[in-house]
PDB file of C-alpha atoms in Angstrom:
ATOM      1  CA  MET A 112     131.689 105.843  93.188  1.00  0.00           C
ATOM      2  CA  GLU A 113     131.231 101.879  91.892  1.00  0.00           C
ATOM      3  CA  GLN A 114     134.245 100.805  93.503  1.00  0.00           C
ATOM      4  CA  ARG A 115     132.924 102.638  96.923  1.00  0.00           C
ATOM      5  CA  LEU A 116     130.060 101.064  96.836  1.00  0.00           C
ATOM      6  CA  THR A 117     131.509  97.849  96.106  1.00  0.00           C
ATOM      7  CA  ALA A 118     133.546  98.229  99.218  1.00  0.00           C
ATOM      8  CA  ALA A 119     130.638  99.080 101.637  1.00  0.00           C
ATOM      9  CA  GLY A 120     129.087  95.807 100.492  1.00  0.00           C
ATOM     10  CA  CYS A 121     126.411  96.734  98.563  1.00  0.00           C
ATOM     11  CA  PRO A 122     125.368  93.945  96.418  1.00  0.00           C
ATOM     12  CA  ASP A 123     124.186  95.833  93.205  1.00  0.00           C
ATOM     13  CA  ALA A 124     127.247  98.601  93.008  1.00  0.00           C
ATOM     14  CA  ASP A 125     126.977  99.503  89.414  1.00  0.00           C
ATOM     15  CA  PHE A 126     123.043  99.571  89.495  1.00  0.00           C
ATOM     16  CA  ASP A 127     123.154 101.576  93.213  1.00  0.00           C
ATOM     17  CA  ALA A 128     125.796 104.216  90.970  1.00  0.00           C
ATOM     18  CA  ALA A 129     123.773 104.849  88.162  1.00  0.00           C
ATOM     19  CA  GLU A 130     120.855 105.543  90.064  1.00  0.00           C
ATOM     20  CA  LEU A 131     122.603 107.765  92.222  1.00  0.00           C
ATOM     21  CA  LEU A 132     123.882 109.747  89.151  1.00  0.00           C
ATOM     22  CA  ARG A 133     120.541 109.835  87.863  1.00  0.00           C
ATOM     23  CA  LEU A 134     119.234 111.267  90.592  1.00  0.00           C
ATOM     24  CA  VAL A 135     121.408 113.967  90.994  1.00  0.00           C
ATOM     25  CA  LEU A 136     121.295 114.793  87.228  1.00  0.00           C
ATOM     26  CA  GLY A 137     117.772 114.541  87.057  1.00  0.00           C
ATOM     27  CA  VAL A 138     118.216 112.319  83.550  1.00  0.00           C
ATOM     28  CA  ASP A 139     119.553 109.089  82.591  1.00  0.00           C
ATOM     29  CA  VAL A 140     123.506 108.729  82.735  1.00  0.00           C
ATOM     30  CA  ARG A 141     123.640 108.059  79.067  1.00  0.00           C
ATOM     31  CA  LEU A 142     121.913 111.416  78.153  1.00  0.00           C
ATOM     32  CA  ALA A 143     124.282 113.179  80.345  1.00  0.00           C
ATOM     33  CA  PHE A 144     127.418 114.747  78.697  1.00  0.00           C
ATOM     34  CA  ALA A 145     128.466 117.796  80.707  1.00  0.00           C
ATOM     35  CA  PRO A 146     130.502 117.320  83.958  1.00  0.00           C
ATOM     36  CA  LEU A 147     128.987 118.126  87.594  1.00  0.00           C
ATOM     37  CA  THR A 148     128.541 121.185  88.962  1.00  0.00           C
ATOM     38  CA  ALA A 149     129.739 121.651  92.079  1.00  0.00           C
ATOM     39  CA  GLU A 150     126.656 121.624  93.781  1.00  0.00           C
ATOM     40  CA  GLN A 151     125.865 118.222  91.673  1.00  0.00           C
ATOM     41  CA  ALA A 152     128.910 116.710  92.689  1.00  0.00           C
ATOM     42  CA  ALA A 153     128.337 117.739  96.724  1.00  0.00           C
ATOM     43  CA  ARG A 154     124.964 115.906  96.395  1.00  0.00           C
ATOM     44  CA  LEU A 155     126.587 112.915  94.706  1.00  0.00           C
ATOM     45  CA  GLU A 156     128.905 112.833  97.349  1.00  0.00           C
ATOM     46  CA  GLU A 157     126.471 112.769 100.239  1.00  0.00           C
ATOM     47  CA  LEU A 158     123.884 109.985  98.438  1.00  0.00           C
ATOM     48  CA  THR A 159     126.970 107.664  98.006  1.00  0.00           C
ATOM     49  CA  ALA A 160     127.970 108.017 101.662  1.00  0.00           C
ATOM     50  CA  ARG A 161     124.750 107.473 102.549  1.00  0.00           C
ATOM     51  CA  ARG A 162     124.276 104.265 100.223  1.00  0.00           C
ATOM     52  CA  ALA A 163     127.972 103.209 101.734  1.00  0.00           C
ATOM     53  CA  ASP A 164     126.440 103.382 105.100  1.00  0.00           C
ATOM     54  CA  ARG A 165     123.529 100.813 103.556  1.00  0.00           C
ATOM     55  CA  GLU A 166     120.835 103.251 103.856  1.00  0.00           C
ATOM     56  CA  PRO A 167     118.120 101.565 101.198  1.00  0.00           C
ATOM     57  CA  LEU A 168     118.622 102.981  97.828  1.00  0.00           C
ATOM     58  CA  GLN A 169     114.817 103.200  97.787  1.00  0.00           C
ATOM     59  CA  TYR A 170     114.886 105.715 100.500  1.00  0.00           C
ATOM     60  CA  LEU A 171     117.545 107.829  98.878  1.00  0.00           C
ATOM     61  CA  CYS A 172     115.559 108.130  95.592  1.00  0.00           C
ATOM     62  CA  GLY A 173     111.933 108.926  97.348  1.00  0.00           C
ATOM     63  CA  SER A 174     110.505 106.918  95.103  1.00  0.00           C
ATOM     64  CA  TRP A 175     110.384 103.525  93.375  1.00  0.00           C
ATOM     65  CA  PRO A 176     108.383 101.819  90.643  1.00  0.00           C
ATOM     66  CA  PHE A 177     106.089  99.402  91.530  1.00  0.00           C
ATOM     67  CA  LEU A 178     104.388  97.445  88.569  1.00  0.00           C
ATOM     68  CA  ASP A 179     104.002 100.365  86.143  1.00  0.00           C
ATOM     69  CA  PHE A 180     103.471 103.309  88.509  1.00  0.00           C
ATOM     70  CA  GLU A 181     105.369 104.990  90.872  1.00  0.00           C
ATOM     71  CA  LEU A 182     105.110 105.258  94.894  1.00  0.00           C
ATOM     72  CA  ALA A 183     106.351 107.644  97.161  1.00  0.00           C
ATOM     73  CA  VAL A 184     108.780 105.835  99.820  1.00  0.00           C
ATOM     74  CA  GLY A 185     111.288 106.825 102.710  1.00  0.00           C
ATOM     75  CA  PRO A 186     112.203 105.792 106.181  1.00  0.00           C
ATOM     76  CA  GLY A 187     109.452 104.667 107.941  1.00  0.00           C
ATOM     77  CA  VAL A 188     107.773 102.312 105.428  1.00  0.00           C
ATOM     78  CA  LEU A 189     108.392  99.108 103.674  1.00  0.00           C
ATOM     79  CA  CYS A 190     110.274  99.734 100.157  1.00  0.00           C
ATOM     80  CA  PRO A 191     108.310  98.144  97.568  1.00  0.00           C
ATOM     81  CA  ARG A 192     109.613  94.662  96.474  1.00  0.00           C
ATOM     82  CA  ALA A 193     109.271  93.373  93.040  1.00  0.00           C
ATOM     83  CA  ASP A 194     107.986  89.812  94.825  1.00  0.00           C
ATOM     84  CA  THR A 195     104.965  91.623  95.899  1.00  0.00           C
ATOM     85  CA  GLU A 196     103.872  92.386  92.447  1.00  0.00           C
ATOM     86  CA  VAL A 197     103.364  88.875  92.110  1.00  0.00           C
ATOM     87  CA  VAL A 198     100.908  88.597  94.930  1.00  0.00           C
ATOM     88  CA  ALA A 199      99.142  91.683  93.481  1.00  0.00           C
ATOM     89  CA  GLU A 200      98.560  90.050  90.247  1.00  0.00           C
ATOM     90  CA  THR A 201      97.356  86.981  92.213  1.00  0.00           C
ATOM     91  CA  ALA A 202      95.175  88.947  93.975  1.00  0.00           C
ATOM     92  CA  ALA A 203      93.713  90.894  91.421  1.00  0.00           C
ATOM     93  CA  GLY A 204      93.142  87.498  89.555  1.00  0.00           C
ATOM     94  CA  LEU A 205      90.982  86.035  92.272  1.00  0.00           C
ATOM     95  CA  LEU A 206      88.321  88.900  91.292  1.00  0.00           C
ATOM     96  CA  LYS A 207      87.671  87.864  87.674  1.00  0.00           C
ATOM     97  CA  GLU A 208      83.921  88.749  87.076  1.00  0.00           C
ATOM     98  CA  VAL A 209      83.343  90.464  90.342  1.00  0.00           C
ATOM     99  CA  PRO A 210      81.751  93.584  89.356  1.00  0.00           C
ATOM    100  CA  HIS A 211      82.331  96.379  91.575  1.00  0.00           C
ATOM    101  CA  PRO A 212      84.570  94.506  94.076  1.00  0.00           C
ATOM    102  CA  LYS A 213      85.383  95.801  97.621  1.00  0.00           C
ATOM    103  CA  VAL A 214      88.957  95.321  98.726  1.00  0.00           C
ATOM    104  CA  LEU A 215      91.003  95.261 102.262  1.00  0.00           C
ATOM    105  CA  ASP A 216      94.216  95.721 102.190  1.00  0.00           C
ATOM    106  CA  LEU A 217      95.823  94.828 105.520  1.00  0.00           C
ATOM    107  CA  CYS A 218      99.349  96.528 106.838  1.00  0.00           C
ATOM    108  CA  ALA A 219      99.438  98.653 103.895  1.00  0.00           C
ATOM    109  CA  GLY A 220     102.497 100.439 104.178  1.00  0.00           C
ATOM    110  CA  THR A 221     103.197 102.235 100.938  1.00  0.00           C
ATOM    111  CA  GLY A 222      99.810 100.907  99.404  1.00  0.00           C
ATOM    112  CA  CYS A 223     101.323  98.972  96.615  1.00  0.00           C
ATOM    113  CA  LEU A 224      99.444  96.058  97.151  1.00  0.00           C
ATOM    114  CA  GLY A 225      96.001  97.822  97.061  1.00  0.00           C
ATOM    115  CA  LEU A 226      96.998  99.915  94.272  1.00  0.00           C
ATOM    116  CA  GLY A 227      98.022  96.976  92.318  1.00  0.00           C
ATOM    117  CA  VAL A 228      94.940  95.447  93.054  1.00  0.00           C
ATOM    118  CA  LYS A 229      93.207  98.743  91.684  1.00  0.00           C
ATOM    119  CA  ARG A 230      95.049  98.731  88.721  1.00  0.00           C
ATOM    120  CA  PHE A 231      94.190  95.635  87.260  1.00  0.00           C
ATOM    121  CA  CYS A 232      90.618  95.751  88.892  1.00  0.00           C
ATOM    122  CA  PRO A 233      89.754  99.867  87.877  1.00  0.00           C
ATOM    123  CA  ASP A 234      86.457  99.103  89.183  1.00  0.00           C
ATOM    124  CA  ALA A 235      87.566  98.148  92.588  1.00  0.00           C
ATOM    125  CA  ALA A 236      86.848 100.174  96.087  1.00  0.00           C
ATOM    126  CA  VAL A 237      90.025  99.815  97.936  1.00  0.00           C
ATOM    127  CA  THR A 238      90.246 100.330 101.529  1.00  0.00           C
ATOM    128  CA  SER A 239      94.409 100.011 103.053  1.00  0.00           C
ATOM    129  CA  LEU A 240      94.812  99.817 106.561  1.00  0.00           C
ATOM    130  CA  GLU A 241      98.161 100.753 108.294  1.00  0.00           C
ATOM    131  CA  LYS A 242      98.809 101.197 111.805  1.00  0.00           C
ATOM    132  CA  SER A 243     102.038 103.170 111.755  1.00  0.00           C
ATOM    133  CA  PRO A 244     101.908 107.036 111.586  1.00  0.00           C
ATOM    134  CA  ASP A 245     104.976 106.976 109.908  1.00  0.00           C
ATOM    135  CA  ALA A 246     104.212 104.725 107.213  1.00  0.00           C
ATOM    136  CA  LEU A 247     100.707 106.190 107.005  1.00  0.00           C
ATOM    137  CA  VAL A 248     102.232 109.475 105.878  1.00  0.00           C
ATOM    138  CA  TYR A 249     103.161 107.716 102.598  1.00  0.00           C
ATOM    139  CA  LEU A 250      99.850 105.626 102.165  1.00  0.00           C
ATOM    140  CA  LYS A 251      98.059 109.098 102.046  1.00  0.00           C
ATOM    141  CA  ARG A 252     100.643 110.325  99.747  1.00  0.00           C
ATOM    142  CA  ASN A 253     100.313 107.350  97.310  1.00  0.00           C
ATOM    143  CA  ALA A 254      96.730 107.138  97.732  1.00  0.00           C
ATOM    144  CA  ARG A 255      95.607 109.263  94.951  1.00  0.00           C
ATOM    145  CA  LEU A 256      97.885 108.693  91.651  1.00  0.00           C
ATOM    146  CA  PRO A 257      97.798 109.537  87.796  1.00  0.00           C
ATOM    147  CA  GLY A 258      95.679 107.050  85.749  1.00  0.00           C
ATOM    148  CA  GLY A 259      92.780 107.015  88.407  1.00  0.00           C
ATOM    149  CA  LEU A 260      94.697 104.733  90.684  1.00  0.00           C
ATOM    150  CA  GLU A 261      92.876 105.688  93.899  1.00  0.00           C
ATOM    151  CA  ILE A 262      92.509 104.118  97.335  1.00  0.00           C
ATOM    152  CA  THR A 263      91.194 104.732 100.643  1.00  0.00           C
ATOM    153  CA  PRO A 264      93.629 105.261 103.553  1.00  0.00           C
ATOM    154  CA  VAL A 265      92.529 104.205 107.168  1.00  0.00           C
ATOM    155  CA  GLU A 266      94.615 104.426 110.045  1.00  0.00           C
ATOM    156  CA  GLY A 267      94.483 101.246 112.288  1.00  0.00           C
ATOM    157  CA  ASP A 268      95.248  97.783 113.913  1.00  0.00           C
ATOM    158  CA  LEU A 269      94.800  94.571 111.867  1.00  0.00           C
ATOM    159  CA  PHE A 270      94.347  92.859 115.735  1.00  0.00           C
ATOM    160  CA  THR A 271      91.901  94.903 116.040  1.00  0.00           C
ATOM    161  CA  TYR A 272      90.217  96.270 113.050  1.00  0.00           C
ATOM    162  CA  TRP A 273      88.389  93.248 111.796  1.00  0.00           C
ATOM    163  CA  GLN A 274      85.726  94.029 115.162  1.00  0.00           C
ATOM    164  CA  THR A 275      84.334  97.062 113.069  1.00  0.00           C
ATOM    165  CA  LEU A 276      83.646  95.108 109.874  1.00  0.00           C
ATOM    166  CA  PRO A 277      80.080  94.192 108.969  1.00  0.00           C
ATOM    167  CA  GLU A 278      79.922  90.423 107.840  1.00  0.00           C
ATOM    168  CA  GLY A 279      79.700  89.647 104.054  1.00  0.00           C
ATOM    169  CA  GLN A 280      80.755  92.851 102.440  1.00  0.00           C
ATOM    170  CA  LEU A 281      83.850  92.153 101.220  1.00  0.00           C
ATOM    171  CA  ASP A 282      85.136  90.446  98.044  1.00  0.00           C
ATOM    172  CA  LEU A 283      88.720  90.156  98.595  1.00  0.00           C
ATOM    173  CA  ILE A 284      91.156  90.607 101.655  1.00  0.00           C
ATOM    174  CA  VAL A 285      94.877  90.983 100.451  1.00  0.00           C
ATOM    175  CA  SER A 286      97.788  91.543 102.606  1.00  0.00           C
ATOM    176  CA  ASN A 287     101.665  91.687 102.860  1.00  0.00           C
ATOM    177  CA  PRO A 288     102.236  91.229 106.627  1.00  0.00           C
ATOM    178  CA  PRO A 289     104.687  91.462 108.904  1.00  0.00           C
ATOM    179  CA  TYR A 290     106.469  87.606 108.660  1.00  0.00           C
ATOM    180  CA  LEU A 291     109.754  87.351 110.041  1.00  0.00           C
ATOM    181  CA  THR A 292     110.574  85.239 113.193  1.00  0.00           C
ATOM    182  CA  ALA A 293     112.774  86.530 115.686  1.00  0.00           C
ATOM    183  CA  ALA A 294     115.680  84.653 114.404  1.00  0.00           C
ATOM    184  CA  GLU A 295     115.177  86.061 111.189  1.00  0.00           C
ATOM    185  CA  MET A 296     115.118  89.658 112.437  1.00  0.00           C
ATOM    186  CA  ALA A 297     118.828  89.280 113.968  1.00  0.00           C
ATOM    187  CA  GLN A 298     120.056  88.454 111.001  1.00  0.00           C
ATOM    188  CA  LEU A 299     118.921  91.311 108.568  1.00  0.00           C
ATOM    189  CA  GLN A 300     120.828  92.806 105.584  1.00  0.00           C
ATOM    190  CA  PRO A 301     121.951  96.117 106.589  1.00  0.00           C
ATOM    191  CA  GLU A 302     119.246  97.830 104.303  1.00  0.00           C
ATOM    192  CA  VAL A 303     116.609  95.799 105.929  1.00  0.00           C
ATOM    193  CA  ALA A 304     117.519  96.435 109.203  1.00  0.00           C
ATOM    194  CA  LYS A 305     117.237 100.317 108.290  1.00  0.00           C
ATOM    195  CA  GLU A 306     113.167  99.638 107.339  1.00  0.00           C
ATOM    196  CA  PRO A 307     110.690  99.808 110.224  1.00  0.00           C
ATOM    197  CA  ALA A 308     110.999  96.728 112.386  1.00  0.00           C
ATOM    198  CA  MET A 309     107.015  97.000 112.789  1.00  0.00           C
ATOM    199  CA  ALA A 310     106.487  95.987 109.356  1.00  0.00           C
ATOM    200  CA  LEU A 311     109.018  93.202 109.388  1.00  0.00           C
ATOM    201  CA  ALA A 312     108.873  91.413 112.875  1.00  0.00           C
ATOM    202  CA  ALA A 313     105.843  88.806 113.975  1.00  0.00           C
ATOM    203  CA  GLY A 314     106.700  87.059 116.748  1.00  0.00           C
ATOM    204  CA  GLU A 315     109.179  84.190 117.639  1.00  0.00           C
ATOM    205  CA  ASP A 316     107.609  81.977 114.764  1.00  0.00           C
ATOM    206  CA  GLY A 317     106.521  84.774 112.441  1.00  0.00           C
ATOM    207  CA  LEU A 318     103.029  83.730 112.110  1.00  0.00           C
ATOM    208  CA  ALA A 319     101.387  86.367 114.730  1.00  0.00           C
ATOM    209  CA  PHE A 320      99.726  88.357 111.863  1.00  0.00           C
ATOM    210  CA  TYR A 321      98.470  85.219 109.549  1.00  0.00           C
ATOM    211  CA  ARG A 322      96.899  83.347 112.779  1.00  0.00           C
ATOM    212  CA  THR A 323      94.786  86.738 113.220  1.00  0.00           C
ATOM    213  CA  ILE A 324      93.857  86.776 109.525  1.00  0.00           C
ATOM    214  CA  ALA A 325      92.648  83.186 109.417  1.00  0.00           C
ATOM    215  CA  GLU A 326      90.539  83.361 112.654  1.00  0.00           C
ATOM    216  CA  ASP A 327      89.280  86.734 112.946  1.00  0.00           C
ATOM    217  CA  TYR A 328      88.685  87.979 108.918  1.00  0.00           C
ATOM    218  CA  GLN A 329      86.985  85.238 107.332  1.00  0.00           C
ATOM    219  CA  GLN A 330      83.817  86.530 108.449  1.00  0.00           C
ATOM    220  CA  ALA A 331      83.998  90.289 106.820  1.00  0.00           C
ATOM    221  CA  LEU A 332      84.052  88.619 103.361  1.00  0.00           C
ATOM    222  CA  ARG A 333      80.981  87.357 101.472  1.00  0.00           C
ATOM    223  CA  PRO A 334      80.606  83.500 101.097  1.00  0.00           C
ATOM    224  CA  GLY A 335      83.107  82.448  97.972  1.00  0.00           C
ATOM    225  CA  GLY A 336      84.675  86.127  98.855  1.00  0.00           C
ATOM    226  CA  ALA A 337      88.967  85.516  98.559  1.00  0.00           C
ATOM    227  CA  LEU A 338      92.205  86.160 100.286  1.00  0.00           C
ATOM    228  CA  ALA A 339      95.355  86.426  98.999  1.00  0.00           C
ATOM    229  CA  LEU A 340      98.241  86.502 101.629  1.00  0.00           C
ATOM    230  CA  GLU A 341     102.306  87.299 100.995  1.00  0.00           C
ATOM    231  CA  ILE A 342     104.268  84.781 102.642  1.00  0.00           C
ATOM    232  CA  GLY A 343     108.250  84.117 103.641  1.00  0.00           C
ATOM    233  CA  TRP A 344     109.592  81.493 101.382  1.00  0.00           C
ATOM    234  CA  GLN A 345     109.808  78.876 104.414  1.00  0.00           C
ATOM    235  CA  GLN A 346     106.150  79.309 105.026  1.00  0.00           C
ATOM    236  CA  ARG A 347     103.842  77.791 102.670  1.00  0.00           C
ATOM    237  CA  GLU A 348     102.998  74.618 104.874  1.00  0.00           C
ATOM    238  CA  ALA A 349     102.760  76.620 108.319  1.00  0.00           C
ATOM    239  CA  VAL A 350     100.126  79.448 106.742  1.00  0.00           C
ATOM    240  CA  THR A 351      98.032  77.117 104.328  1.00  0.00           C
ATOM    241  CA  ALA A 352      97.781  74.810 107.937  1.00  0.00           C
ATOM    242  CA  LEU A 353      96.386  77.933 109.607  1.00  0.00           C
ATOM    243  CA  LEU A 354      93.872  78.529 107.066  1.00  0.00           C
ATOM    244  CA  ALA A 355      92.534  74.953 106.436  1.00  0.00           C
ATOM    245  CA  GLU A 356      92.462  74.639 110.424  1.00  0.00           C
ATOM    246  CA  ASN A 357      89.939  77.798 110.152  1.00  0.00           C
ATOM    247  CA  GLY A 358      88.046  76.612 107.652  1.00  0.00           C
ATOM    248  CA  TRP A 359      89.495  78.351 104.798  1.00  0.00           C
ATOM    249  CA  VAL A 360      88.955  76.509 101.313  1.00  0.00           C
ATOM    250  CA  ASP A 361      90.616  76.352  97.851  1.00  0.00           C
ATOM    251  CA  ILE A 362      93.780  77.208  99.505  1.00  0.00           C
ATOM    252  CA  ALA A 363      96.531  77.445  96.930  1.00  0.00           C
ATOM    253  CA  CYS A 364     100.038  79.099  96.733  1.00  0.00           C
ATOM    254  CA  GLN A 365     101.776  81.165  93.823  1.00  0.00           C
ATOM    255  CA  LYS A 366     105.369  81.129  93.387  1.00  0.00           C
ATOM    256  CA  ASP A 367     107.200  84.627  92.630  1.00  0.00           C
ATOM    257  CA  TYR A 368     109.719  85.304  90.268  1.00  0.00           C
ATOM    258  CA  GLY A 369     112.806  83.531  91.970  1.00  0.00           C
ATOM    259  CA  GLY A 370     110.822  80.324  91.902  1.00  0.00           C
ATOM    260  CA  ASN A 371     110.196  81.073  95.957  1.00  0.00           C
ATOM    261  CA  ASP A 372     106.382  80.324  97.580  1.00  0.00           C
ATOM    262  CA  ARG A 373     104.886  83.761  97.967  1.00  0.00           C
ATOM    263  CA  ALA A 374     101.559  84.452  97.738  1.00  0.00           C
ATOM    264  CA  VAL A 375      98.832  82.269  99.233  1.00  0.00           C
ATOM    265  CA  THR A 376      95.255  82.394  97.995  1.00  0.00           C
ATOM    266  CA  ALA A 377      91.908  80.876  99.878  1.00  0.00           C
ATOM    267  CA  ARG A 378      88.255  81.574 100.059  1.00  0.00           C
ATOM    268  CA  ARG A 379      85.493  81.447 102.275  1.00  0.00           C
ATOM    269  CA  SER A 380      83.569  78.639 101.925  1.00  0.00           C
ATOM    270  CA  CYS A 381      80.051  78.956 100.296  1.00  0.00           C
ATOM    271  CA  LYS A 382      78.000  76.528 102.585  1.00  0.00           C
TER     272      LYS A 382
END
């Protein structure tokens, strides 16, 4: 199985093989001693063929860990990634000493960012916005998790939703918006190409969503309210410039675990 996945170009074939076997057996492979049943063997063959066709492992598993909780995931929604955990941690850090914060998560997908903030700030009231009907299915499924991780899923479009928001009511806006350029969309890895283009593509320069957030969402925050955005590793200068041009202050950037620029933060001016 591992050789088959390696031949198909899967970058972590050994890990994938172990995960597929765990999925079929229902236990860690180190705890499995009995031979596969015919039914298990057929299931493993099906999953291996799909992974060899470069279907994302997350979709095959049906759920995937984020921080210390598990998210439902599948075709039609962006797979949660470890880099986004840094954004959640950074965003939550902006809410220190803010009692009962009100949080808006834009382009929510699985809800990982909103849930991540809630994980670190249990008293936060989090609204998570998603446009895609397919992704909304997973957002609603993840909206109530064990341990009191609850968010409010809302269907809506980032480009118009700001018009419905009263001024000065939010303490934090967080988002992992689509940010790939047209050139990047043309060169996707096979697995990423099977994720929804709606969650990835952001126009010719990759900045379409950041422009709207920078221009239209600041007034929804209270004075001093915070913004946390996931960015592509080459977008720090462009995104920080957009924010500065639109009057945001205290602009900073946090790197991810790989040392790449990943989370841009800013605040609405108190003046």
